[in-house]
Coordinates of C-alpha atoms in Angstrom, one line a residue:
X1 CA -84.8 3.2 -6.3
X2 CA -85.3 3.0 -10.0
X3 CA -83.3 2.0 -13.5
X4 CA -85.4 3.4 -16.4
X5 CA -85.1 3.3 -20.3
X6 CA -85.9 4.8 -22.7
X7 CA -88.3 3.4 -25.7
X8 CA -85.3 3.3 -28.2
X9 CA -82.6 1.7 -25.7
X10 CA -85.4 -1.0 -24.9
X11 CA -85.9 -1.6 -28.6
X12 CA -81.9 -2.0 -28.9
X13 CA -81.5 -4.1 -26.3
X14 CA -84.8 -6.4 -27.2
X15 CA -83.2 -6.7 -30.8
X16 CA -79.7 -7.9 -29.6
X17 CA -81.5 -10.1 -26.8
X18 CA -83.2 -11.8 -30.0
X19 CA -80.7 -11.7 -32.1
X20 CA -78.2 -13.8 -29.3
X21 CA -81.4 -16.2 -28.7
X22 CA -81.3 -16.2 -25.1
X23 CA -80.6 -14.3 -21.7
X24 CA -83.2 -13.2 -19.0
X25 CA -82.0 -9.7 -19.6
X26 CA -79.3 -6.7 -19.3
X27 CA -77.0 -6.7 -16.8
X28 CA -75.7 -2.9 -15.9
X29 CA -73.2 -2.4 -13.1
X30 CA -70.1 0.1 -12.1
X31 CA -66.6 -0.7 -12.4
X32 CA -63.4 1.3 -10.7
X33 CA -61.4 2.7 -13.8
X34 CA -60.5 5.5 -16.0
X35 CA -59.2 8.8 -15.3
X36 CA -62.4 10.1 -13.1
X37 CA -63.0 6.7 -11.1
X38 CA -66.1 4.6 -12.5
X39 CA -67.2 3.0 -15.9
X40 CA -70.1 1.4 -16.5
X41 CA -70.7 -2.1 -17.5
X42 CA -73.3 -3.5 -19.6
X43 CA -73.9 -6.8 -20.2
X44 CA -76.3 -9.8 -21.0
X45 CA -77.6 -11.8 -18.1
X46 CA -78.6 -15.3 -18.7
X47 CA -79.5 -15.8 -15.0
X48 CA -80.7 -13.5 -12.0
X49 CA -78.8 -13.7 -9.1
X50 CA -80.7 -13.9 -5.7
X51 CA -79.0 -10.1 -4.5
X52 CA -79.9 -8.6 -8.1
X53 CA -81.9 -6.0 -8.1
X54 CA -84.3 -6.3 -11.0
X55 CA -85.9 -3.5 -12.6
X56 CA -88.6 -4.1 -15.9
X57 CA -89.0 -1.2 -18.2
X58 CA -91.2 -1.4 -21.4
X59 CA -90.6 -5.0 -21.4
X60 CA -86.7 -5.6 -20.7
X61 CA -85.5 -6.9 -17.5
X62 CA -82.6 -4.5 -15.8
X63 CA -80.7 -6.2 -13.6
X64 CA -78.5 -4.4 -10.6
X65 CA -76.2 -5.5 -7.9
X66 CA -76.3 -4.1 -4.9
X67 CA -73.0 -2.4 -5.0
X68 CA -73.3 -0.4 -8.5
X69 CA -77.4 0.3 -7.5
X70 CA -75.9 3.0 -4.9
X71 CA -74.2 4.9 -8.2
X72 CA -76.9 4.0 -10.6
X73 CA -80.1 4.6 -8.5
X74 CA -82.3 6.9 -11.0
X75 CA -80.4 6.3 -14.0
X76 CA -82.3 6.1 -17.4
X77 CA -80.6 4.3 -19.8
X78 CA -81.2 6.1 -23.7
X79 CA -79.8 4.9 -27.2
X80 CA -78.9 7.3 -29.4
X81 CA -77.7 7.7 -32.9
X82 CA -75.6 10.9 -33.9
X83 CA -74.5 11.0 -37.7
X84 CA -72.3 7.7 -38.0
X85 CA -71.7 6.9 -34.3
X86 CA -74.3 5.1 -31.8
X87 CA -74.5 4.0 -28.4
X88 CA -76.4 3.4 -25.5
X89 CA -76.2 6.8 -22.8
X90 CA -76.4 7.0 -19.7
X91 CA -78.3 10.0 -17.8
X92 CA -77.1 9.5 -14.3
X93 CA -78.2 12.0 -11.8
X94 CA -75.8 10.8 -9.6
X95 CA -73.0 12.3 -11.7
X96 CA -70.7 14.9 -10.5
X97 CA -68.1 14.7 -12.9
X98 CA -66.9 12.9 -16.1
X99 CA -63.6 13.0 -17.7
X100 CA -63.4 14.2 -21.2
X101 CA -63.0 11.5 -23.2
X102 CA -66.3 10.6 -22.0
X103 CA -65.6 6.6 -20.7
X104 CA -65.7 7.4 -16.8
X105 CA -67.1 9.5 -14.3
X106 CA -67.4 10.2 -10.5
X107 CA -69.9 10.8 -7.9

């Protein structure tokens, strides 16, 4: 089981860990909503809970509950800029389908 990123998302998320002064690192989980069924949550931690599953990736700390690490197992977390828009992406193998706005999926 394994949450990865890539060079640019780490950069993005060490710069906004540094920029808000503190936190132990980036919390990512699922939530049920949308029109396909999940969304994910990101989030700063600023503790690690004792059922977290932590995951360290070119030097930021992932952290995973239990729950959400059954959707997100082999997930690599990217950033990406594309003409004026940015954001972090998600490539999720566990994926089967997303809705068209783009904001949820299912597996």
């Amino acid at each position: 089981m394994a949450i990865t990123l890539t060079e640019a998302a780490a950069h993005r998320v060490k710069t906004f860990m540094e920029s808000r002064g503190k936190g132990v690192g980036l919390r990512l989980g699922v939530r049920t909503t949308g029109c396909s069924g999940m969304a994910y949550v990101l989030e700063f931690a600023d503790e690690i809970a004792d059922s977290d599953h932590v995951f360290e990736d070119h030097g930021v700390r992932v952290l995973v509950d239990p729950k959400s690490l059954v959707y997100l197992d082999g997930t690599e977390l990217d950033f990406a800029r594309e003409g004026l828009n940015e954001g972090f992406k998600f490539n999720n193998p566990n994926v089967k389908d997303e809705c068209g706005c783009g904001e949820s999926f299912s597996v």
